[in-house]
Short mmCIF file of C-alpha atoms in Angstrom, two decimals:
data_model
loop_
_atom_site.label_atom_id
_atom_site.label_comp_id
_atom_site.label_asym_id
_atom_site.label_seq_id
_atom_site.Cartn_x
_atom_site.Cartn_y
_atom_site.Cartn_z
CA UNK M 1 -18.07 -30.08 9.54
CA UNK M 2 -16.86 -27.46 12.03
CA UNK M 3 -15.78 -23.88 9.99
CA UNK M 4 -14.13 -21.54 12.03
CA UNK M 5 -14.41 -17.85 11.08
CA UNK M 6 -10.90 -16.92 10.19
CA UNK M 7 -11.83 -19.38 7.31
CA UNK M 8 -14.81 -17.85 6.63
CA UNK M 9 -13.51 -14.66 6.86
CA UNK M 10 -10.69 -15.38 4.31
CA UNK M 11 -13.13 -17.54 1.99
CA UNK M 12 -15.62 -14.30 1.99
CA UNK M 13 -12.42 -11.66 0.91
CA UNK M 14 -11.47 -13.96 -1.86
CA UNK M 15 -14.67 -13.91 -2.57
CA UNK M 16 -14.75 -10.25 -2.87
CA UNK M 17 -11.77 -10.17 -4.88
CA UNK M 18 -13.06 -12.27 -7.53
CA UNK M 19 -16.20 -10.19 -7.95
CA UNK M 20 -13.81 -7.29 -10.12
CA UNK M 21 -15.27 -6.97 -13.48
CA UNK M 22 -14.48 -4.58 -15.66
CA UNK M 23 -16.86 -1.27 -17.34
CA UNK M 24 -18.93 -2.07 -20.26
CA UNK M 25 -17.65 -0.95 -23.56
CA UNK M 26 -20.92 -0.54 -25.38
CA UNK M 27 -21.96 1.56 -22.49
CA UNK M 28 -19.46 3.88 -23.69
CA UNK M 29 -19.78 3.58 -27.05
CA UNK M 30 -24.01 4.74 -26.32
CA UNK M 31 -26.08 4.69 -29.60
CA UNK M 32 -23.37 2.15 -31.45
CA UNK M 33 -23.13 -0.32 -29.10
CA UNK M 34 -20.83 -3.21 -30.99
CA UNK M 35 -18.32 -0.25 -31.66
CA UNK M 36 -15.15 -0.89 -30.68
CA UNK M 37 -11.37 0.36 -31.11
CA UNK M 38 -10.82 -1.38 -34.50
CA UNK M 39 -11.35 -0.25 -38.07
CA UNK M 40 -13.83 -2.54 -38.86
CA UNK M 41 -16.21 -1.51 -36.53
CA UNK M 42 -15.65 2.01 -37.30
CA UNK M 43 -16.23 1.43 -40.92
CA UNK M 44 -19.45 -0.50 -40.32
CA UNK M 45 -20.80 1.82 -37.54
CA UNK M 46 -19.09 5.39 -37.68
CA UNK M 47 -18.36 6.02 -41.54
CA UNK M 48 -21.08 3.95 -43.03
CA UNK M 49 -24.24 3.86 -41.03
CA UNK M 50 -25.94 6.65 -39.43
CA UNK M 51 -27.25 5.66 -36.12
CA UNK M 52 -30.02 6.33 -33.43
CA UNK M 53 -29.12 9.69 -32.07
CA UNK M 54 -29.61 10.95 -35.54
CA UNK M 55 -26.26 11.49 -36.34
CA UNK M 56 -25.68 11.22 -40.43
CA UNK M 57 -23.52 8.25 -41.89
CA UNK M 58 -19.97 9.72 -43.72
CA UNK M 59 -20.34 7.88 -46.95
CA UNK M 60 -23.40 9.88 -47.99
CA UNK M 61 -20.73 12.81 -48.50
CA UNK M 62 -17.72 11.07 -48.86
CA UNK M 63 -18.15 8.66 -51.59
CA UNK M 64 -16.89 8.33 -55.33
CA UNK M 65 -20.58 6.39 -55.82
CA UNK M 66 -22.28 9.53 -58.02
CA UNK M 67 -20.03 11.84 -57.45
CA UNK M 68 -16.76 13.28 -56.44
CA UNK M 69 -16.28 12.31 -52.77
CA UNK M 70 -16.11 15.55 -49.95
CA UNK M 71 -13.17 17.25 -49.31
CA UNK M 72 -11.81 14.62 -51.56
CA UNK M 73 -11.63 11.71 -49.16
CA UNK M 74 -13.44 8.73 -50.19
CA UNK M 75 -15.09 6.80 -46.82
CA UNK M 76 -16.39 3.70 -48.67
CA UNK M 77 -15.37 0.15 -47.81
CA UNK M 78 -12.29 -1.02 -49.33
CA UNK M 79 -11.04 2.89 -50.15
CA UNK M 80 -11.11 4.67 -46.51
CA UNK M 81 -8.22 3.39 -45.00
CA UNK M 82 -5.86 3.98 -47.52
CA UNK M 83 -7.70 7.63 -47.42
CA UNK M 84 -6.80 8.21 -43.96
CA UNK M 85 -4.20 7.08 -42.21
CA UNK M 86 -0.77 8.91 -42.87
CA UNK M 87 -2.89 11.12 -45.55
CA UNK M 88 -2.29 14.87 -45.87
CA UNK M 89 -5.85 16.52 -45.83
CA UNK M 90 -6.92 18.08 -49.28
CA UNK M 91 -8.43 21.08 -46.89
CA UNK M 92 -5.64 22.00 -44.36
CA UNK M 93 -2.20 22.04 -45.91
CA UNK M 94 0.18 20.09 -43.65
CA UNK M 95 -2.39 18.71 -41.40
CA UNK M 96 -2.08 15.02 -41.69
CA UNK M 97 -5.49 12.74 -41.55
CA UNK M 98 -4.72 10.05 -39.13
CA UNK M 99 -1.31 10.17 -37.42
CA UNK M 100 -1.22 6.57 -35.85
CA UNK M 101 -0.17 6.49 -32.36
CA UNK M 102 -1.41 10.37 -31.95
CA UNK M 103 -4.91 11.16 -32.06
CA UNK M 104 -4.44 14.96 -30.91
CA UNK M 105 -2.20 15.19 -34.32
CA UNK M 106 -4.92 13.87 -36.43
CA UNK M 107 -6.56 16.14 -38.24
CA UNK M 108 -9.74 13.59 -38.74
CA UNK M 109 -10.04 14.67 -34.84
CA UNK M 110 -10.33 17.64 -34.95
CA UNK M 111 -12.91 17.88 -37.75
CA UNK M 112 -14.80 15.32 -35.95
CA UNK M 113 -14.35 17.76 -32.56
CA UNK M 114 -14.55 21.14 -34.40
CA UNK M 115 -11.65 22.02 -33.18
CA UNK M 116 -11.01 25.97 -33.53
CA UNK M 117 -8.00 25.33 -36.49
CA UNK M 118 -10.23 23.51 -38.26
CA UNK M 119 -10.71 24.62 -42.56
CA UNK M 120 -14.23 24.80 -43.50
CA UNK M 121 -17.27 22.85 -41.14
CA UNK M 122 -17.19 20.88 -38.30
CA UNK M 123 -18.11 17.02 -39.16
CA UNK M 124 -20.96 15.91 -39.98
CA UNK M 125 -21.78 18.81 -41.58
CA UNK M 126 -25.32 18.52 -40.87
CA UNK M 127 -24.69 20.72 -38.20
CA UNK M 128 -25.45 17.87 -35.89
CA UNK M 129 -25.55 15.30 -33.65
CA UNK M 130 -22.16 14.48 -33.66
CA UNK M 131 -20.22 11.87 -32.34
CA UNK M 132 -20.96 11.48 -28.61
CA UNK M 133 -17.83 11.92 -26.29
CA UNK M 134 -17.89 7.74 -25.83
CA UNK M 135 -17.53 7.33 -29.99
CA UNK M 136 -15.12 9.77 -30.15
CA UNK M 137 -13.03 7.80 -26.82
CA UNK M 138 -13.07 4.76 -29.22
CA UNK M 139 -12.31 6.45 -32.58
CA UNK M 140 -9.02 8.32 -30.63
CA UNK M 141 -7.97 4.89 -29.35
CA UNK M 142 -8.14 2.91 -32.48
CA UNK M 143 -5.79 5.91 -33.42
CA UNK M 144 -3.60 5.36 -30.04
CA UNK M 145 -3.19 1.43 -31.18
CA UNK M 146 -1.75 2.33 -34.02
CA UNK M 147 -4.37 3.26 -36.33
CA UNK M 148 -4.45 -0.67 -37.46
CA UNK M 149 -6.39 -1.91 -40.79
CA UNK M 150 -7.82 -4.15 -38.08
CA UNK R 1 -45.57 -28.02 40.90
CA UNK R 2 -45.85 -24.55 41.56
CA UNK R 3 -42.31 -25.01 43.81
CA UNK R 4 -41.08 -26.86 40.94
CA UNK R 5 -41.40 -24.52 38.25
CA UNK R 6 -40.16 -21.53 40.95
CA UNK R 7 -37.07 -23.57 41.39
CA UNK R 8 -36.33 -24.17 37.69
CA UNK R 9 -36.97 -20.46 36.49
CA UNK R 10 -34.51 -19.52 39.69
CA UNK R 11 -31.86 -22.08 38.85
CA UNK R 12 -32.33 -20.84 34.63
CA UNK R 13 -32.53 -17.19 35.69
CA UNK R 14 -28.53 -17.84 37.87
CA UNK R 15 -27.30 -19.65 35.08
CA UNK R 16 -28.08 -16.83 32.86
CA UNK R 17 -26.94 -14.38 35.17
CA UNK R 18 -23.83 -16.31 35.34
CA UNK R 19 -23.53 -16.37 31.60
CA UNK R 20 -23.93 -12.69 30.99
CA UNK R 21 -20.91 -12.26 33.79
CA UNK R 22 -18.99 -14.49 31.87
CA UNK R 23 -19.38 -13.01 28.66
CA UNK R 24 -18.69 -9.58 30.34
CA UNK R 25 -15.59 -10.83 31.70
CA UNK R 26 -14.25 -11.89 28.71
CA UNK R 27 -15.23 -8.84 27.20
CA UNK R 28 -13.38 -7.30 30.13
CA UNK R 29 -10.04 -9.18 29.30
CA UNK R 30 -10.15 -8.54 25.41
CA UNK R 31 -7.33 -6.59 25.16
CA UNK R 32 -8.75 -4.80 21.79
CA UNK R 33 -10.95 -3.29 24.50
CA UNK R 34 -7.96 -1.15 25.80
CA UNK R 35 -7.63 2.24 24.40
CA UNK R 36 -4.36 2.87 22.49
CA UNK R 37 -2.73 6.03 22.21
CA UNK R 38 -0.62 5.62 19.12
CA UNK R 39 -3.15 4.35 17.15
CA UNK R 40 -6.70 5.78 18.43
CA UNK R 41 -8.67 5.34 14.89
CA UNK R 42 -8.99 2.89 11.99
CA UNK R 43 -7.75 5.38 9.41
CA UNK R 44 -5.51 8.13 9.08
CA UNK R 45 -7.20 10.32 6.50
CA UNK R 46 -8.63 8.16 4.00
CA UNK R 47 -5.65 4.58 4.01
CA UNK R 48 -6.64 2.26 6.97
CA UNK R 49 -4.29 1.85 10.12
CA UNK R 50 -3.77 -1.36 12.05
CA UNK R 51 -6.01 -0.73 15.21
CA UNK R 52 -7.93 -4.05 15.90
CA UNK R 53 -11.71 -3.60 16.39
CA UNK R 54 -12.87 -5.72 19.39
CA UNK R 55 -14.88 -8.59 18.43
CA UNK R 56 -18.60 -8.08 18.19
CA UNK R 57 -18.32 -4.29 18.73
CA UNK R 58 -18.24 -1.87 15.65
CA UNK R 59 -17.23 1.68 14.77
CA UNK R 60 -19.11 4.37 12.36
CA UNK R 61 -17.06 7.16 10.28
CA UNK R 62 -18.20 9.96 8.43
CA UNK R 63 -15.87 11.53 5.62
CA UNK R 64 -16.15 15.16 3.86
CA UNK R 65 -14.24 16.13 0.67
CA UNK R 66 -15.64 19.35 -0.08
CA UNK R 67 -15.50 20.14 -3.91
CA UNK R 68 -13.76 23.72 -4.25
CA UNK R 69 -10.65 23.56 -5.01
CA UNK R 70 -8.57 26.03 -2.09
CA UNK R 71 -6.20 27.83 -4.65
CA UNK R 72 -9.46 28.82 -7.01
CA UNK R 73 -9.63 32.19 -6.46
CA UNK R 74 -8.07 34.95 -4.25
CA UNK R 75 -8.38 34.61 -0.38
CA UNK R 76 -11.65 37.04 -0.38
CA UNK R 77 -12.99 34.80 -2.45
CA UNK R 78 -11.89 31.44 -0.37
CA UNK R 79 -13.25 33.49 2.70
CA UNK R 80 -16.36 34.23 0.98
CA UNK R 81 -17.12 30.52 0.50
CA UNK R 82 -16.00 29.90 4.22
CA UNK R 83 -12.60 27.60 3.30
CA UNK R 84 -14.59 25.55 0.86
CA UNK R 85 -17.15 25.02 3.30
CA UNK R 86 -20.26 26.14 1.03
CA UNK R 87 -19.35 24.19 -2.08
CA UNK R 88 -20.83 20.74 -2.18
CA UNK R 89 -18.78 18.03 -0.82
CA UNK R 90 -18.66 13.96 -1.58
CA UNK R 91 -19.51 12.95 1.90
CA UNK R 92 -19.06 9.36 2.89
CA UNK R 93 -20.33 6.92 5.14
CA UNK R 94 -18.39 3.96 6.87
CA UNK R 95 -19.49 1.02 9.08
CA UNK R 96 -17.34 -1.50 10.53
CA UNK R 97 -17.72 -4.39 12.46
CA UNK R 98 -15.31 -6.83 14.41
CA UNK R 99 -16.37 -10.44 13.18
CA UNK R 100 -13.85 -11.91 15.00
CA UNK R 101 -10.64 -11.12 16.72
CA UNK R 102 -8.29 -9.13 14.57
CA UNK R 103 -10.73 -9.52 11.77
CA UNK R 104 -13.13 -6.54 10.96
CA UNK R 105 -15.47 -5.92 7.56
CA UNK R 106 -17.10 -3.30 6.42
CA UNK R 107 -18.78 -1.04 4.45
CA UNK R 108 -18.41 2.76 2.83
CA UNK R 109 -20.89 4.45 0.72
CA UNK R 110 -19.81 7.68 -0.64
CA UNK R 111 -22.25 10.04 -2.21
CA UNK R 112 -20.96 9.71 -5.84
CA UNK R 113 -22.51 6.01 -5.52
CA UNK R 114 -19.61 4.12 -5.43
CA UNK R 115 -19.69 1.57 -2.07
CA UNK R 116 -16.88 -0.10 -1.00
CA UNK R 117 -16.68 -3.53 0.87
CA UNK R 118 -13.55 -4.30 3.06
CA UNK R 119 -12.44 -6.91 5.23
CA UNK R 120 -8.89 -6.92 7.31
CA UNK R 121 -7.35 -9.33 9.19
CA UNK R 122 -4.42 -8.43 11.56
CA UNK R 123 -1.85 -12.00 11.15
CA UNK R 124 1.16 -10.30 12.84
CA UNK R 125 0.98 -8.17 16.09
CA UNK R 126 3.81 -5.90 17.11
CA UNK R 127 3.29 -7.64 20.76
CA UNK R 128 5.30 -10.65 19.09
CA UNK R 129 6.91 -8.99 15.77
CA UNK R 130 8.88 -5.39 15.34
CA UNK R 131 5.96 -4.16 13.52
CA UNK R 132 2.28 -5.34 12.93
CA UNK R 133 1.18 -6.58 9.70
CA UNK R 134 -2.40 -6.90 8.50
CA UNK R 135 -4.19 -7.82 5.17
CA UNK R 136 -6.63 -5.56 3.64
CA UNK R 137 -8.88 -7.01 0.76
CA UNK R 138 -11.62 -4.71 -0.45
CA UNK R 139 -13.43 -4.43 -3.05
CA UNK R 140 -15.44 -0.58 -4.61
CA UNK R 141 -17.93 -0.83 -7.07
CA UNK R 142 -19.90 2.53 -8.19
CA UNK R 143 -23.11 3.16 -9.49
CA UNK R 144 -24.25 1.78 -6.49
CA UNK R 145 -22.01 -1.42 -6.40
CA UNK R 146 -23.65 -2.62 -10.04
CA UNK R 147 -21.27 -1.75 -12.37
CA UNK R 148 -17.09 -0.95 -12.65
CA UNK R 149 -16.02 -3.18 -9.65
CA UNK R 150 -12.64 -2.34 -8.68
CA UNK R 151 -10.72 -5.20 -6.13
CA UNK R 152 -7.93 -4.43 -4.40
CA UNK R 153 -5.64 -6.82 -2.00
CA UNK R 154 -2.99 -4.79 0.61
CA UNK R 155 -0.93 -4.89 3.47
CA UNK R 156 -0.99 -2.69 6.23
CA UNK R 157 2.30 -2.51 7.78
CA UNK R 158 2.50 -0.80 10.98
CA UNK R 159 4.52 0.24 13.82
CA UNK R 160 3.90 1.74 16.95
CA UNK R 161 6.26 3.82 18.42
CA UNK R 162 5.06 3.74 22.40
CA UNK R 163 2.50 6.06 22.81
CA UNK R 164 3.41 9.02 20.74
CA UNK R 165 3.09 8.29 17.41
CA UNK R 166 2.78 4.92 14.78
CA UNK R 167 3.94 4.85 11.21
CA UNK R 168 2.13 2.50 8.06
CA UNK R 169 3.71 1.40 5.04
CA UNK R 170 0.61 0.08 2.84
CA UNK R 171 1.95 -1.76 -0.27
CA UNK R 172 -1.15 -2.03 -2.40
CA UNK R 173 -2.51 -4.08 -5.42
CA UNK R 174 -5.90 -2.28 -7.14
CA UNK R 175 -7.41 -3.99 -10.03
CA UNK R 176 -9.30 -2.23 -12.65
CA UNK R 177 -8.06 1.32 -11.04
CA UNK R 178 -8.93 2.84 -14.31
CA UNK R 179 -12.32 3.75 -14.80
CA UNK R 180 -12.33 3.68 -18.31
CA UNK R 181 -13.20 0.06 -19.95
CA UNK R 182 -10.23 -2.13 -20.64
CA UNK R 183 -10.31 -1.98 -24.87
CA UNK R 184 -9.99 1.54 -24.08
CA UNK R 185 -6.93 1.49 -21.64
CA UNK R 186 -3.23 0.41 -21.72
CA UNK R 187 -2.96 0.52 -17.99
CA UNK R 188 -5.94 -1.50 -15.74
CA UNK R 189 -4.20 -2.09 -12.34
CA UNK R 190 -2.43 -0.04 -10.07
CA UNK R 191 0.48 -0.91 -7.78
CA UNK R 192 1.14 1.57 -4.90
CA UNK R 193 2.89 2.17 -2.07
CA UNK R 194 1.03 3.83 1.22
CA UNK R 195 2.87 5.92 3.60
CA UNK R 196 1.23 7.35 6.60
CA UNK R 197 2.30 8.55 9.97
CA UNK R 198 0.44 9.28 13.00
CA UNK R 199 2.32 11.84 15.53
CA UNK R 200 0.24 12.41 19.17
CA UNK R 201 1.21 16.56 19.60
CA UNK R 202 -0.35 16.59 23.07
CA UNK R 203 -2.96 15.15 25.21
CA UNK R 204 -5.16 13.40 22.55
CA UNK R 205 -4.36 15.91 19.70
CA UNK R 206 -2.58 14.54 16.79
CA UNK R 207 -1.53 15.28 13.36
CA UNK R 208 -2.30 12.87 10.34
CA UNK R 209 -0.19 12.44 7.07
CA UNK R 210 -0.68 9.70 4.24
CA UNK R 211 0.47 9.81 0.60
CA UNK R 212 -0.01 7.01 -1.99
CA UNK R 213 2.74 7.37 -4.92
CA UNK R 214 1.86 4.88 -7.48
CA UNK R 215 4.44 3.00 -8.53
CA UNK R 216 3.11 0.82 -11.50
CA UNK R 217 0.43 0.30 -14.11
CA UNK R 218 -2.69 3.12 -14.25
CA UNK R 219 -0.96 6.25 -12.56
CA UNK R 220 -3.03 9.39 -14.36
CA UNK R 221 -2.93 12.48 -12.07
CA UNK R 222 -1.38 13.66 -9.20
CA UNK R 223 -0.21 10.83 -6.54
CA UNK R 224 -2.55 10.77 -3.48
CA UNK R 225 -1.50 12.92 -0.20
CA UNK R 226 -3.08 14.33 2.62
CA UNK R 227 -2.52 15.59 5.91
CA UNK R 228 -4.74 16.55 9.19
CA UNK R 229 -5.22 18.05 12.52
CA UNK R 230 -7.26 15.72 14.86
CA UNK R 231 -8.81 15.44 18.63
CA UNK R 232 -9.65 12.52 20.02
CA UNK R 233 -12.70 13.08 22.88
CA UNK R 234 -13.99 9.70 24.40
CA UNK R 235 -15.17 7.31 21.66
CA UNK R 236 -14.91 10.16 19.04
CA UNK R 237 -12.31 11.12 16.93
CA UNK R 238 -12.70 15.01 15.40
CA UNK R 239 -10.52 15.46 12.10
CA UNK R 240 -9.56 18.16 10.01
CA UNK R 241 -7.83 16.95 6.49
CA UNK R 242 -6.36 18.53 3.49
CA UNK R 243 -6.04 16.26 0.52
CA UNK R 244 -5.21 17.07 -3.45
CA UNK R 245 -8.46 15.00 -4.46
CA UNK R 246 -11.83 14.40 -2.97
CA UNK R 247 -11.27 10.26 -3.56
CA UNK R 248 -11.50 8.11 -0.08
CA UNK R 249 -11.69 4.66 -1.44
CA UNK R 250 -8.79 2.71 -2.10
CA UNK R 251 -9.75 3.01 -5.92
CA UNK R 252 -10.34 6.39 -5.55
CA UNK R 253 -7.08 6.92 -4.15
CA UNK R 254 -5.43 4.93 -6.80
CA UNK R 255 -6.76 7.33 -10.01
CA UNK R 256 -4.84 10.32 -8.19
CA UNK R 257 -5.39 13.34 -7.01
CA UNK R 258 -7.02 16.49 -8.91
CA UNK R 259 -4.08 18.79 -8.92
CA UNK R 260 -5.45 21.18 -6.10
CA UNK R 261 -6.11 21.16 -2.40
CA UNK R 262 -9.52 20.47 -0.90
CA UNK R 263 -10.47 20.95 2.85
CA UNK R 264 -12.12 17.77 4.64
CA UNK R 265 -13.44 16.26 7.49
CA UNK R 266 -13.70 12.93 8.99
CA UNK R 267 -15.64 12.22 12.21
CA UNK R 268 -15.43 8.52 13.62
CA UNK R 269 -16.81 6.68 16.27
CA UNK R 270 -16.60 3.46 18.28
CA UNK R 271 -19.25 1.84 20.06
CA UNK R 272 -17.26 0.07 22.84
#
């Protein structure tokens, strides 16, 4: 069979075309790489476990499991969501938790970025790691989406 | 024998001979070999043009965005860095190659590790149509084409107005414009529309101008422009640019500009 090179030119754009693919999440999302823009993930890998960079779980704080949780917001499964989304904060009076659809209005945020209007510590308040630059990406989109029990 | 063999090496040696004369000749009559005045490079600054590379023969570009932005600063300061000229720069480097007639690929590698691979075919000449049409498929990936590939599919519309000058309209499709990964984006394609212009001031001078307003999907930033001085000198082409970004792929071109000016350079050359 005789191919000309027009078609072989045109076969070997297409086939350039098809190789588009897309960035990795979970090389954004670095030490928790199954998080993703949804609150179940966030529960499981954010608020609940503490992962390899060293960076401290939330629930060890904010629990009612012992004791009165943090700042009185309780992270544990089942309570969190109802904690944070459309929440005033018990720390910073008119500042609003979670704001869906407006993660620069959500006080969770700026705790979580230290934000100079913050009350009291930065979070964690281990004084460190926090959440890399790729979890916090995530965490603000979940919050973009809607803030969705998802 | 000896006469034999004499005879056969002559007769292989005219038919050679012959054969390199022929292919010369054709060479000769390819009109893609003939210089053209309104459009005397394959880009304008960074969007391609419609010039047709001869078949076989291939051309060699070198791109400079320098990184400081011209407005940082007061002009003792700009002077002190020479125009930009001291910061570091994302420098680029482009190789094209006529596969066959009105058909060229390529490839550009620019320093921030992203390489581009284009093909474009020219399927309407203004010889038989009021303008020339050709399709531009490409395709950038960065980290050293391994990860974040971004395709895009265009049109290069051009039209030469005699010797002085050629216009471009480049409607273009760019998928996965936005670097970011798609869970993380609302907007993942780009649509834009290319405008360039090529004006010949005098003798083989000319100024440059190309902007790329986006006109759907993934649009952060500033919409594309830039503008240059160039001098065309035998197979070289000398340029001067001024672009609000440092971007020079098609992708690149598509995220936007940076919100500030940046002096460049492009150098090209053809080897015909």
């Amino acid at each position: 069979m005789r191919v000309n090179a027009p078609t072989v030119l045109c076969v070997s754009l297409l086939a350039l075309l098809a190789a588009g693919c897309d960035e990795k999440l979970s090389d954004v999302a670095g030490p928790t790489p199954n998080l993703q823009p949804t609150f179940a993930t966030i529960q499981r890998d954010i608020f609940n476990a503490a992962d390899s960079s060293g960076r401290a779980n939330c629930v060890g704080c904010h629990t009612n499991v012992g004791r009165n949780p943090a700042g009185g917001l309780n992270l544990i499964n089942g309570q969190s969501f109802n904690a944070l989304v459309g929440v005033a904060s018990t720390g910073k009076p008119g500042a609003i938790r979670v704001v869906p659809g407006n993660p620069g209005a959500s006080y969770l945020i700026h705790k979580l970025e230290g934000r100079s209007d913050i009350v009291g510590q930065r979070m964690p308040r281990t004084g460190g790691p926090f959440l890399t630059p790729g979890q916090m990406t995530i965490l603000k989109r979940w919050i973009e989406l809607g803030a969705r029990y998802d | 024998m000896l006469v034999v063999a004499t005879l056969t090496a002559s007769a292989q040696t005219v038919a050679h001979s012959s054969s390199t004369t022929a292919t010369a000749a054709a060479q000769d009559d390819d009109p893609d070999m003939d210089p053209n005045r309104a459009q005397p490079d394959f880009s304008l600054v960074n969007l391609p043009t419609g010039l047709r590379l001869p078949r076989h023969k291939m051309a060699f570009r070198v791109t400079h965005r320098f990184g400081r932005p011209l407005g940082q600063g007061d002009f003792g300061d700009l002077a002190s860095d020479l125009f930009g000229l001291d910061s570091g720069a994302q420098i680029g480097l482009e190789f094209r190659y006529g596969l066959i007639r009105g058909g060229q690929v390529g490839i550009y590698r620019t320093s921030d590790r992203t390489i581009q691979f284009f093909g474009q075919y020219e399927v309407l000449s203004q010889k038989a149509f009021p303008v020339g049409i050709s399709v531009v498929a490409n395709v950038d990936g960065t980290n050293n084409f391994r990860s974040s590939y971004s395709p895009g599919l265009s049109a290069v519309v051009s039209r030469e107005i005699g010797e002085r000058a050629a216009l471009y309209l480049q409607p273009a499709w760019i998928n996965n414009s936005n670097p970011q990964p798609q869970e993380l984006v609302d907007d993942n394609d780009t649509a834009l529309v290319g405008i360039g212009a090529r004006v010949n001031l005098r003798g083989r001078t000319y100024l440059v101008f190309e902007a790329a307003p986006r006109v759907t999907g993934f649009s952060d930033g500033d919409h594309h422009v830039s503008f240059g001085i160039e001098q065309q000198s035998g197979g070289h082409v000398f340029q001067l640019n001024f672009s609000n970004g440092i971007g020079s792929t098609l992708a690149q071109v598509a995220r936007g500009g940076l919100d500030a000016w940046h002096l460049g350079f492009n150098i090209s050359r053809k080897f015909y």
